[in-house]
Amino acid sequence: MMDLYVYTTFPSPAHLEFTRVLKLAPGVPSDPLSGAIFPMSVVGPIPFEALSYVWGRGGRWDTIICDGKLLQITTSVATALRRLRDTTQHRVIWTDQVCINQKDPVERSQQVRHMGSLYQKASMVLVWLGNDEGQHASRAFALIKSLAAIRQDPLLLAQFQRKQLQGTMDWFPGEYWVSLGELFRQPWFDRKWVLQEIGTDAPSELLWGSASLNWDHVSKAAALLKDYGYALRRQYDLLVWKPWYMDKRFSPSSYCSKPKIFTYELHRARWQLASDPRDHIFALLGHPSAQEGSDGVKVIEADYTKPVEEVYHDFAVRTLLKGHSLMVLNTVQHADAQLSTNLRTLPTWVPQWDSQLNLHNLLGDDTCVYNSSGGIRPNPKFIESNRVLLLDGLVIDTISTTTNPFKTSDLTVDSPTLASVWNSLPECEGGVFTTAKKYRGGEPALFAFLETVSAIKKRKMQQPIAESRRLADGTDFLVKAFGTAYTIGDDVREMSRAGDCYEWMERASGGSKCRRFARGREGYYALCPPAAREGDELCLLLGGQTLFCLRPTKDSHLFVGECYVHGVMNGEALNMTDKGELTQRTFMIR
């Protein structure tokens, strides 16, 4: 019986510079996998290719013969290596399952630091999507090539946009769009580690069954459909935001004109899956925003010897103590009104990055248009072994009523949901959409309602959307959705003529999905997290760009999540303090 392969540990400090690569031996399909493992410098590597794939479910194993000894690997990587194996030539490949001793947590911690550099320096990143069981690859790849060509041709692009608006897109058979939808539902797109594997500047190739496609075509097609394909995305459930988001995500060139905020990047990636909860942080340490200075020091080092709770808690404390912002609080997203306290013994203000129920887009993101604190810097303090967070702030209002969390289908012209919400408010007059009743401060309550529901998405392609345009789009939605069943004021109809209801629906559904609309006892409208409930307080925490929802307890508060409160998102609450209308206090948040 063949001996099992035993890894040779890298001595210190060699682990700082070296990794291993696999020299995959040639063979025909019936031959067993075989090759040689040898060390390679990360600083000056030899030419090699890097494999990106999905580990697969546990319990399905295969083997590869390395240096005459057996190494156990998952069936998924074995299938990928057989697909890549040449019949006559060796291939030098880096793949984590073979080139890292996965049973040694210390080596895993050390080698993870090299992964970003390895995928950046690879001569080619080979993406293995798996076997094409449904025979979708040829149709999906052909459609992608055509869409990429349209993206680069101004005349075709204009025709594409026109057919989109008219609902007459007949250039491609329906089954091609179905196959494209299947492509973006492949498990590889949902895997956390692929962000740094596909997101570099290295050339990349998708392999699905026997078909192959250059990744550049995918990125161009995804950009086309994201910017101009709203109707097609809805009709065929095309998850084009996945490849659009992943493209060049780890390339420094993508961040030349915008701030690099590691906390925000963690949030953007939290929908992706990782078998180890710590990898929701560790898998992004190769991102440009993870580097704190020119010396290469990271915001946190990967350490698989630490438990999950310690990794999450330490990161939150360290980030807050820098005093730059409260964005780490914006990323807290509890799945339910119990504030996820049954998951772990963590304070409610610590993001649980692996909790993926009811995820929603961020209000206080890297392009946040709000400035609730008027430029005041946060001054967090901690007590009780860093488990209690102390922050100064104000209570603006207390929630009196909330809706159920919005679903995407609630924010379409076919749904009566928003009409029902508006009718439930005291500012509504018998099911009439008019501007007669006023909100706090004197603006029409109807406009305050529309602005609250669509509060998250007030930019398009990084540019602010003017209030007049936002309201024109919103009123056009009201006319299209409720114009026959309800009375619409003449001024509302007139404003709607310059609007686009589909633009408003896209913004509202992208921002309000999974959030609740709430009204406070003092009459404030708010867009709150799904965990919010009656009695929660709408608070300004000094140093935060947004407002936050806190739950009062006997002697402290629990943290519920970020929120939008109409009329106090740009420093207005500080003016109310100066007038003696609000009183500053210190919140103890557990």
Coordinates of C-alpha atoms in Angstrom, one line a residue:
M1 CA 0.0 0.0 0.0
M2 CA 1.3 3.4 -0.9
D3 CA 2.5 5.7 1.9
L4 CA 0.6 9.0 2.6
Y5 CA 2.1 12.2 1.6
V6 CA 3.7 14.2 4.5
Y7 CA 4.3 18.0 4.2
T8 CA 7.6 19.4 5.1
T9 CA 7.1 22.4 7.4
F10 CA 8.6 25.7 6.2
P11 CA 11.2 26.9 8.8
S12 CA 11.0 30.4 10.1
P13 CA 11.6 32.9 8.4
A14 CA 11.2 30.9 5.1
H15 CA 7.4 30.9 5.4
L16 CA 7.5 34.7 4.8
E17 CA 8.7 34.1 1.3
F18 CA 7.9 30.6 0.2
T19 CA 4.9 28.6 -0.9
R20 CA 4.5 25.3 -2.8
V21 CA 3.4 24.5 -6.3
L22 CA 2.2 21.4 -8.0
K23 CA 3.9 20.1 -11.2
L24 CA 0.9 18.2 -12.6
A25 CA 2.1 15.2 -14.7
P26 CA 0.5 14.6 -18.1
G27 CA -2.0 11.8 -18.6
V28 CA -5.1 10.5 -20.3
P29 CA -8.5 10.3 -18.5
S30 CA -8.0 6.8 -17.3
D31 CA -4.6 7.6 -15.6
P32 CA -4.5 8.4 -11.9
L33 CA -3.6 12.0 -11.0
S34 CA 0.0 12.5 -10.2
G35 CA 2.7 15.1 -9.9
A36 CA 5.4 16.6 -7.8
I37 CA 5.1 19.3 -5.0
F38 CA 8.0 21.7 -4.7
P39 CA 8.7 25.0 -3.0
M40 CA 8.5 28.3 -4.9
S41 CA 9.4 31.9 -3.9
V42 CA 6.4 34.2 -3.8
V43 CA 8.8 37.2 -4.4
G44 CA 10.2 35.8 -7.6
P45 CA 8.0 33.0 -8.7
I46 CA 8.5 30.8 -11.7
P47 CA 5.7 30.8 -14.4
F48 CA 2.6 29.1 -12.9
E49 CA -1.2 29.0 -13.2
A50 CA -3.5 29.4 -10.2
L51 CA -6.7 27.4 -9.8
S52 CA -10.0 28.9 -8.5
Y53 CA -12.7 26.4 -7.7
V54 CA -15.3 25.3 -5.1
W55 CA -14.1 22.9 -2.5
G56 CA -17.4 21.0 -2.6
R57 CA -19.4 19.3 0.2
G58 CA -17.5 17.2 2.7
G59 CA -17.4 13.4 2.4
R60 CA -16.5 13.2 -1.3
W61 CA -12.8 12.4 -1.6
D62 CA -10.2 11.5 -4.2
T63 CA -6.4 11.2 -4.3
I64 CA -3.4 12.4 -6.2
I65 CA 0.0 10.8 -6.2
C66 CA 2.6 13.4 -5.1
D67 CA 6.2 12.5 -5.2
G68 CA 5.2 8.8 -5.1
K69 CA 2.9 9.2 -2.1
L70 CA -0.9 9.5 -1.7
L71 CA -2.5 12.8 -0.9
Q72 CA -6.2 13.0 -0.2
I73 CA -8.1 15.8 -2.0
T74 CA -11.7 16.6 -2.6
T75 CA -13.5 15.2 -5.6
S76 CA -14.1 18.8 -6.9
V77 CA -10.4 19.7 -7.1
A78 CA -9.6 16.2 -8.5
T79 CA -12.2 16.8 -11.3
A80 CA -10.7 20.2 -12.0
L81 CA -7.1 18.9 -12.2
R82 CA -8.2 16.1 -14.6
R83 CA -9.9 18.8 -16.8
L84 CA -6.7 20.8 -16.8
R85 CA -4.2 18.0 -17.3
D86 CA -2.4 17.9 -20.6
T87 CA -1.8 14.7 -22.4
T88 CA 1.8 15.4 -23.1
Q89 CA 3.1 18.4 -21.1
H90 CA 3.5 19.1 -17.4
R91 CA 1.5 22.1 -16.0
V92 CA 2.7 24.1 -13.0
I93 CA -0.4 24.9 -10.9
W94 CA -1.0 26.5 -7.5
T95 CA -4.1 25.2 -5.7
D96 CA -4.7 25.7 -2.0
Q97 CA -5.8 22.1 -1.3
V98 CA -2.5 20.6 -2.6
C99 CA -0.1 23.4 -1.9
I100 CA -1.1 24.2 1.7
N101 CA -1.1 21.8 4.6
Q102 CA -4.8 22.2 5.4
K103 CA -4.5 20.2 8.7
D104 CA -2.0 22.7 10.2
P105 CA -3.7 25.9 11.4
V106 CA -0.4 27.7 11.8
E107 CA 0.7 27.0 8.2
R108 CA -2.8 28.0 7.0
S109 CA -2.5 31.3 8.8
Q110 CA 1.0 31.9 7.3
Q111 CA 0.1 30.8 3.7
V112 CA -3.2 32.8 3.6
R113 CA -1.0 36.0 3.6
H114 CA 0.5 35.0 0.2
M115 CA -2.7 34.2 -1.6
G116 CA -3.5 37.7 -2.9
S117 CA 0.0 38.0 -4.3
L118 CA -0.1 34.5 -5.9
Y119 CA -3.3 35.2 -7.8
Q120 CA -2.0 38.6 -8.9
K121 CA 1.3 37.1 -10.2
A122 CA -0.2 34.0 -11.9
S123 CA 0.3 33.8 -15.6
M124 CA -3.4 32.7 -15.8
V125 CA -6.2 32.2 -13.2
L126 CA -8.1 29.1 -14.2
V127 CA -11.7 29.2 -12.9
W128 CA -13.3 25.7 -12.7
L129 CA -17.1 26.0 -12.5
G130 CA -17.7 22.2 -12.6
N131 CA -19.2 19.8 -15.1
D132 CA -21.8 21.3 -17.4
E133 CA -24.6 18.9 -16.4
G134 CA -27.4 21.0 -17.9
Q135 CA -25.6 21.7 -21.2
H136 CA -25.8 25.5 -20.6
A137 CA -22.2 26.5 -21.2
S138 CA -22.2 26.9 -25.0
R139 CA -25.3 29.0 -25.1
A140 CA -24.4 31.2 -22.0
F141 CA -20.8 31.8 -23.3
A142 CA -22.1 32.7 -26.8
L143 CA -24.5 35.2 -25.4
I144 CA -21.9 36.7 -23.2
K145 CA -19.6 37.3 -26.2
S146 CA -22.4 39.0 -28.0
L147 CA -23.3 41.2 -25.0
A148 CA -19.6 42.2 -24.6
A149 CA -19.5 43.3 -28.2
I150 CA -22.7 45.4 -27.8
R151 CA -21.1 47.1 -24.7
Q152 CA -18.2 48.3 -26.9
D153 CA -20.3 49.4 -29.9
P154 CA -22.1 52.8 -29.4
L155 CA -24.6 52.1 -32.2
L156 CA -25.5 48.6 -31.0
L157 CA -25.7 49.9 -27.4
A158 CA -28.2 52.6 -28.4
Q159 CA -30.3 50.0 -30.2
F160 CA -30.1 47.7 -27.2
Q161 CA -31.2 50.4 -24.8
R162 CA -34.2 51.3 -27.1
K163 CA -35.3 47.7 -27.3
Q164 CA -35.1 47.4 -23.5
L165 CA -37.3 50.4 -23.0
Q166 CA -39.8 49.1 -25.6
G167 CA -39.8 45.5 -24.3
T168 CA -38.9 44.2 -27.7
M169 CA -35.5 42.6 -27.1
D170 CA -35.6 39.7 -29.6
W171 CA -32.0 39.5 -30.7
F172 CA -31.3 36.2 -28.8
P173 CA -33.5 33.2 -28.1
G174 CA -35.0 32.8 -24.7
E175 CA -33.1 29.7 -23.9
Y176 CA -29.8 31.6 -24.2
W177 CA -31.0 34.0 -21.4
V178 CA -32.1 31.0 -19.3
S179 CA -28.6 29.5 -19.7
L180 CA -27.0 32.8 -18.7
G181 CA -29.1 32.8 -15.6
E182 CA -27.9 29.3 -14.8
L183 CA -24.2 30.4 -15.2
F184 CA -24.5 33.1 -12.5
R185 CA -26.2 30.6 -10.2
Q186 CA -23.1 28.3 -10.2
P187 CA -21.8 27.8 -6.6
W188 CA -18.4 29.3 -7.6
F189 CA -19.9 32.8 -7.7
D190 CA -21.0 32.5 -4.1
R191 CA -17.6 31.5 -2.6
K192 CA -15.8 34.0 -0.5
W193 CA -12.3 33.2 -1.5
V194 CA -12.9 33.7 -5.2
L195 CA -13.0 37.5 -4.7
Q196 CA -9.2 37.7 -4.4
E197 CA -8.8 34.9 -7.0
I198 CA -10.7 36.5 -9.8
G199 CA -10.5 40.1 -8.6
T200 CA -6.8 40.8 -9.6
D201 CA -5.4 42.2 -12.8
A202 CA -4.2 38.7 -13.8
P203 CA -5.8 37.2 -17.0
S204 CA -8.5 34.7 -16.2
E205 CA -10.4 32.0 -18.0
L206 CA -13.7 30.4 -17.1
L207 CA -14.0 26.6 -17.6
W208 CA -17.4 25.0 -17.5
G209 CA -17.5 21.4 -18.6
S210 CA -15.6 21.3 -21.9
A211 CA -16.3 25.0 -22.7
S212 CA -14.0 28.0 -21.9
L213 CA -14.4 31.8 -21.9
N214 CA -12.1 34.7 -21.2
W215 CA -13.3 36.5 -18.0
D216 CA -13.0 39.9 -19.7
H217 CA -16.1 39.0 -21.8
V218 CA -18.0 38.3 -18.6
S219 CA -17.1 41.6 -17.0
K220 CA -18.2 43.6 -20.1
A221 CA -21.5 41.7 -20.4
A222 CA -22.3 42.1 -16.7
A223 CA -21.6 45.8 -16.9
L224 CA -24.0 46.1 -19.9
L225 CA -26.8 44.3 -18.1
K226 CA -26.3 46.1 -14.8
D227 CA -26.4 49.5 -16.4
Y228 CA -29.0 49.0 -19.1
G229 CA -30.7 45.6 -18.6
Y230 CA -33.2 46.1 -15.7
A231 CA -36.1 44.5 -17.5
L232 CA -34.0 41.5 -18.7
R233 CA -32.6 41.0 -15.2
R234 CA -36.1 40.8 -13.8
Q235 CA -37.5 38.7 -16.6
Y236 CA -34.8 36.0 -16.4
D237 CA -33.6 36.5 -12.9
L238 CA -30.1 37.3 -14.1
L239 CA -27.8 37.8 -11.1
V240 CA -25.4 40.0 -13.0
W241 CA -24.4 42.0 -9.9
K242 CA -22.3 39.0 -8.8
P243 CA -19.7 39.1 -11.6
W244 CA -20.0 42.9 -11.8
Y245 CA -19.1 43.1 -8.2
M246 CA -16.3 40.6 -8.3
D247 CA -14.5 42.1 -11.3
K248 CA -11.2 43.8 -10.4
R249 CA -12.3 43.9 -6.7
F250 CA -8.7 43.4 -5.5
S251 CA -7.0 45.6 -8.2
P252 CA -5.4 48.8 -6.7
S253 CA -6.4 50.5 -10.0
S254 CA -10.1 50.2 -9.0
Y255 CA -9.6 52.4 -6.0
C256 CA -7.6 55.3 -7.4
S257 CA -10.5 57.8 -7.1
K258 CA -12.4 56.6 -4.0
P259 CA -11.6 55.8 -0.4
K260 CA -10.4 52.3 0.6
I261 CA -12.4 51.2 3.6
F262 CA -11.9 47.6 4.7
T263 CA -15.0 47.5 6.9
Y264 CA -17.2 48.4 3.9
E265 CA -15.5 45.8 1.7
L266 CA -16.3 43.2 4.4
H267 CA -19.9 44.2 4.2
R268 CA -20.1 44.1 0.5
A269 CA -18.8 40.5 0.5
R270 CA -20.9 39.1 3.3
W271 CA -23.4 37.5 1.0
Q272 CA -20.7 35.1 -0.1
L273 CA -20.1 31.8 1.6
A274 CA -17.2 30.5 3.6
S275 CA -16.9 27.1 5.4
D276 CA -14.8 28.7 8.2
P277 CA -16.6 31.8 9.7
R278 CA -13.2 33.5 10.3
D279 CA -12.7 33.6 6.6
H280 CA -15.4 36.3 6.3
I281 CA -12.6 38.5 7.4
F282 CA -9.4 36.6 6.6
A283 CA -10.4 36.0 2.9
L284 CA -10.3 39.8 2.2
L285 CA -6.9 40.5 3.8
G286 CA -5.4 40.7 0.3
H287 CA -7.6 43.6 -0.5
P288 CA -5.9 47.0 -0.9
S289 CA -8.0 48.5 1.9
A290 CA -6.7 45.9 4.4
Q291 CA -3.3 47.5 4.3
E292 CA -3.0 50.3 6.9
G293 CA 0.3 51.9 5.8
S294 CA 3.1 51.7 3.3
D295 CA 4.9 49.1 5.4
G296 CA 2.3 46.5 4.5
V297 CA 0.9 46.1 8.0
K298 CA -2.6 44.7 7.8
V299 CA -5.7 45.8 9.8
I300 CA -5.7 42.3 11.3
E301 CA -3.6 39.2 10.8
A302 CA -5.1 35.9 9.9
D303 CA -4.8 33.6 12.9
Y304 CA -6.7 30.3 12.8
T305 CA -5.7 29.5 16.4
K306 CA -8.2 32.2 17.6
P307 CA -11.9 31.3 18.1
V308 CA -14.5 33.1 15.9
E309 CA -15.9 35.2 18.7
E310 CA -12.4 36.6 19.5
V311 CA -11.7 37.4 15.8
Y312 CA -15.0 39.3 15.3
H313 CA -14.9 41.1 18.7
D314 CA -11.2 42.2 18.4
F315 CA -11.8 43.5 14.9
A316 CA -14.8 45.6 15.9
V317 CA -12.9 47.1 18.9
R318 CA -9.8 47.9 17.0
T319 CA -11.7 49.5 14.2
L320 CA -13.8 51.7 16.5
L321 CA -10.7 52.8 18.6
K322 CA -9.1 54.3 15.4
G323 CA -11.8 57.0 15.8
H324 CA -12.2 57.5 12.0
S325 CA -15.9 56.6 11.8
L326 CA -18.7 54.4 13.1
M327 CA -19.1 52.5 9.9
V328 CA -18.5 49.2 11.7
L329 CA -21.8 49.8 13.5
N330 CA -23.5 50.4 10.2
T331 CA -22.6 46.9 9.2
V332 CA -24.3 45.3 12.1
Q333 CA -27.3 43.4 10.6
H334 CA -29.3 41.3 13.0
A335 CA -31.5 38.7 11.5
D336 CA -34.5 39.2 13.8
A337 CA -35.9 41.1 16.7
Q338 CA -34.0 38.9 19.1
L339 CA -30.8 40.5 17.8
S340 CA -29.2 37.2 17.0
T341 CA -28.3 36.7 20.6
N342 CA -28.8 32.9 20.2
L343 CA -25.8 32.7 17.8
R344 CA -22.9 33.7 20.0
T345 CA -22.0 35.4 23.2
L346 CA -21.0 38.6 21.4
P347 CA -22.1 42.2 22.2
T348 CA -25.0 43.3 20.0
W349 CA -22.8 46.0 18.4
V350 CA -20.3 43.5 17.0
P351 CA -21.0 42.5 13.4
Q352 CA -21.5 38.7 13.0
W353 CA -20.1 38.5 9.5
D354 CA -21.3 35.0 8.8
S355 CA -25.0 35.8 9.6
Q356 CA -26.6 36.1 6.2
L357 CA -30.3 36.2 6.9
N358 CA -32.1 39.4 5.9
L359 CA -29.0 41.1 4.5
H360 CA -29.7 44.5 3.0
N361 CA -27.7 47.3 1.3
L362 CA -25.8 49.7 3.5
L363 CA -27.1 53.2 4.3
G364 CA -23.8 54.4 5.7
D365 CA -21.5 53.2 2.9
D366 CA -18.3 54.5 1.3
T367 CA -20.2 57.1 -0.7
C368 CA -22.7 58.0 2.1
V369 CA -24.6 61.2 1.2
Y370 CA -25.6 61.8 4.8
N371 CA -23.7 63.7 7.6
S372 CA -25.9 63.4 10.7
S373 CA -23.1 64.3 13.1
G374 CA -22.1 67.4 11.2
G375 CA -18.4 66.3 10.9
I376 CA -18.0 65.5 14.6
R377 CA -15.5 62.7 15.1
P378 CA -16.5 59.6 17.1
N379 CA -15.1 59.2 20.6
P380 CA -15.9 55.6 21.6
K381 CA -14.9 54.2 25.0
F382 CA -15.2 50.7 26.4
I383 CA -15.8 49.1 29.8
E384 CA -16.3 45.6 31.2
S385 CA -13.5 44.0 29.2
N386 CA -14.4 45.8 26.0
R387 CA -17.9 44.3 26.0
V388 CA -19.8 47.5 26.7
L389 CA -19.5 50.4 24.2
L390 CA -19.9 54.0 25.4
L391 CA -21.0 56.7 22.9
D392 CA -22.5 60.1 23.3
G393 CA -25.6 61.0 21.4
L394 CA -29.2 62.0 21.3
V395 CA -32.6 60.3 21.2
I396 CA -34.6 61.7 18.3
D397 CA -37.8 59.7 18.5
T398 CA -39.2 56.4 19.6
I399 CA -40.9 54.0 17.2
S400 CA -44.6 53.7 17.5
T401 CA -45.5 51.6 14.5
T402 CA -43.6 49.6 11.9
T403 CA -44.4 47.7 8.7
N404 CA -43.3 44.2 8.0
P405 CA -39.9 44.1 6.3
F406 CA -40.2 45.0 2.6
K407 CA -39.8 42.3 -0.1
T408 CA -38.6 43.2 -3.6
S409 CA -42.1 42.4 -4.9
D410 CA -43.6 45.0 -2.5
L411 CA -41.8 47.8 -4.4
T412 CA -43.2 47.2 -7.9
V413 CA -46.1 48.8 -9.8
D414 CA -48.0 45.5 -9.4
S415 CA -48.0 45.6 -5.6
P416 CA -50.5 47.5 -3.3
T417 CA -48.1 47.4 -0.4
L418 CA -46.9 51.1 -0.5
A419 CA -50.5 52.3 -0.9
S420 CA -51.4 50.4 2.2
V421 CA -48.5 51.8 4.1
W422 CA -49.4 55.4 3.0
N423 CA -53.0 54.9 3.9
S424 CA -52.1 53.8 7.4
L425 CA -50.4 57.1 8.2
P426 CA -52.2 60.0 9.8
E427 CA -50.8 62.3 7.2
C428 CA -52.8 60.5 4.5
E429 CA -56.3 61.8 3.7
G430 CA -58.6 58.9 2.8
G431 CA -56.5 57.1 0.3
V432 CA -55.5 60.2 -1.6
F433 CA -52.0 60.8 -2.9
T434 CA -51.7 64.6 -2.5
T435 CA -49.3 67.1 -1.1
A436 CA -51.8 68.8 1.2
K437 CA -50.7 67.3 4.5
K438 CA -47.3 68.4 5.7
Y439 CA -44.3 66.6 7.4
R440 CA -42.3 68.1 10.2
G441 CA -40.6 71.2 8.8
G442 CA -43.3 72.0 6.3
E443 CA -42.5 69.8 3.3
P444 CA -45.3 67.6 1.8
A445 CA -45.6 64.4 3.9
L446 CA -46.0 62.4 0.6
F447 CA -42.6 63.6 -0.5
A448 CA -41.1 62.7 2.9
F449 CA -42.6 59.2 2.5
L450 CA -41.2 58.7 -1.0
E451 CA -37.7 60.0 0.2
T452 CA -37.8 57.6 3.2
V453 CA -38.7 54.5 1.2
S454 CA -35.9 55.2 -1.3
A455 CA -33.4 56.7 1.2
I456 CA -30.6 54.2 0.5
K457 CA -30.0 54.7 -3.2
K458 CA -29.5 58.4 -3.8
R459 CA -26.6 58.0 -6.2
K460 CA -26.3 56.5 -9.7
M461 CA -22.9 55.6 -11.1
Q462 CA -21.3 57.4 -8.1
Q463 CA -23.1 60.7 -8.9
P464 CA -25.8 62.2 -6.6
I465 CA -29.3 62.1 -8.0
A466 CA -31.0 65.5 -7.6
E467 CA -34.0 65.7 -5.3
S468 CA -36.2 67.0 -8.1
R469 CA -35.3 63.9 -10.2
R470 CA -35.8 61.6 -7.3
L471 CA -39.3 63.0 -6.6
A472 CA -40.2 63.0 -10.3
D473 CA -39.3 59.3 -10.4
G474 CA -41.2 58.6 -7.2
T475 CA -44.4 60.3 -8.3
D476 CA -44.2 58.6 -11.6
F477 CA -44.2 55.3 -9.6
L478 CA -47.3 56.4 -7.7
V479 CA -49.2 57.3 -10.9
K480 CA -48.2 54.1 -12.7
A481 CA -48.9 51.9 -9.6
F482 CA -52.0 53.5 -8.1
G483 CA -53.3 56.0 -10.7
T484 CA -56.5 54.1 -11.5
A485 CA -57.4 52.8 -8.0
Y486 CA -56.6 55.9 -6.0
T487 CA -57.0 59.7 -6.4
I488 CA -53.7 61.3 -7.4
G489 CA -53.3 65.1 -7.0
D490 CA -52.9 67.2 -10.1
D491 CA -49.5 68.6 -8.8
V492 CA -48.3 65.0 -8.3
R493 CA -49.4 64.0 -11.8
E494 CA -47.6 67.0 -13.2
M495 CA -44.4 66.2 -11.4
S496 CA -44.5 62.6 -12.6
R497 CA -44.3 63.6 -16.3
A498 CA -40.6 64.1 -15.9
G499 CA -40.0 60.9 -14.0
D500 CA -39.2 57.3 -14.6
C501 CA -41.0 54.9 -12.3
Y502 CA -38.5 52.0 -13.1
E503 CA -35.6 54.1 -11.9
W504 CA -37.4 54.7 -8.6
M505 CA -38.3 51.0 -8.3
E506 CA -34.7 50.0 -8.8
R507 CA -33.5 52.4 -6.2
A508 CA -36.3 51.6 -3.7
S509 CA -36.1 47.8 -4.1
G510 CA -32.3 47.9 -3.8
G511 CA -32.3 49.9 -0.7
S512 CA -35.5 49.1 1.2
K513 CA -35.5 45.3 0.7
C514 CA -35.6 43.6 4.1
R515 CA -36.0 47.0 5.9
R516 CA -39.1 48.3 7.7
F517 CA -40.8 51.6 7.3
A518 CA -41.5 53.1 10.8
R519 CA -43.2 56.2 12.2
G520 CA -42.1 57.6 15.5
R521 CA -44.2 59.0 18.3
E522 CA -43.1 62.5 17.4
G523 CA -44.1 62.0 13.7
Y524 CA -40.7 61.2 12.2
Y525 CA -40.6 58.8 9.3
A526 CA -37.8 56.2 9.4
L527 CA -36.4 53.3 7.4
C528 CA -35.2 50.8 9.9
P529 CA -33.5 47.4 10.0
P530 CA -35.6 44.2 10.0
A531 CA -34.9 43.7 13.7
A532 CA -36.5 47.0 14.7
R533 CA -39.8 46.9 16.7
E534 CA -42.1 49.3 18.6
G535 CA -40.4 51.0 21.5
D536 CA -36.9 51.0 19.9
E537 CA -35.3 54.5 19.9
L538 CA -34.1 56.4 16.8
C539 CA -30.8 57.8 17.9
L540 CA -27.9 60.0 16.7
L541 CA -24.6 58.6 17.9
L542 CA -22.0 61.4 17.6
G543 CA -19.5 60.6 14.9
G544 CA -22.0 58.5 12.9
Q545 CA -23.0 59.6 9.4
T546 CA -26.4 58.0 9.8
L547 CA -28.8 57.5 12.7
F548 CA -29.0 54.2 14.6
C549 CA -31.8 52.2 16.2
L550 CA -31.2 51.2 19.8
R551 CA -33.3 49.1 22.2
P552 CA -33.6 50.5 25.7
T553 CA -33.2 48.0 28.6
K554 CA -33.2 48.4 32.3
D555 CA -29.8 50.1 32.6
S556 CA -28.4 50.2 29.1
H557 CA -29.2 49.7 25.4
L558 CA -28.9 46.9 22.8
F559 CA -27.8 47.8 19.3
V560 CA -30.4 47.1 16.6
G561 CA -28.8 48.6 13.5
E562 CA -28.5 51.7 11.2
C563 CA -31.5 53.7 10.2
Y564 CA -32.7 56.7 8.1
V565 CA -34.8 59.3 9.8
H566 CA -36.2 61.9 7.4
G567 CA -35.3 65.4 8.3
V568 CA -32.4 64.8 10.6
M569 CA -29.8 63.2 8.3
N570 CA -27.6 66.3 7.8
G571 CA -26.9 67.8 11.2
E572 CA -30.4 69.1 12.0
A573 CA -30.4 67.3 15.3
L574 CA -27.4 69.2 16.5
N575 CA -29.2 72.5 15.9
M576 CA -32.1 71.1 18.0
T577 CA -29.7 70.5 20.8
D578 CA -28.4 74.1 20.6
K579 CA -32.0 75.3 20.9
G580 CA -32.6 73.0 24.0
E581 CA -35.1 70.8 22.2
L582 CA -32.9 67.7 22.6
T583 CA -30.5 66.7 25.4
Q584 CA -27.1 64.9 24.9
R585 CA -26.5 61.7 26.9
T586 CA -24.1 58.8 27.0
F587 CA -25.3 55.5 25.8
M588 CA -24.1 52.2 27.3
I589 CA -24.5 49.6 24.5
R590 CA -24.1 46.0 25.4

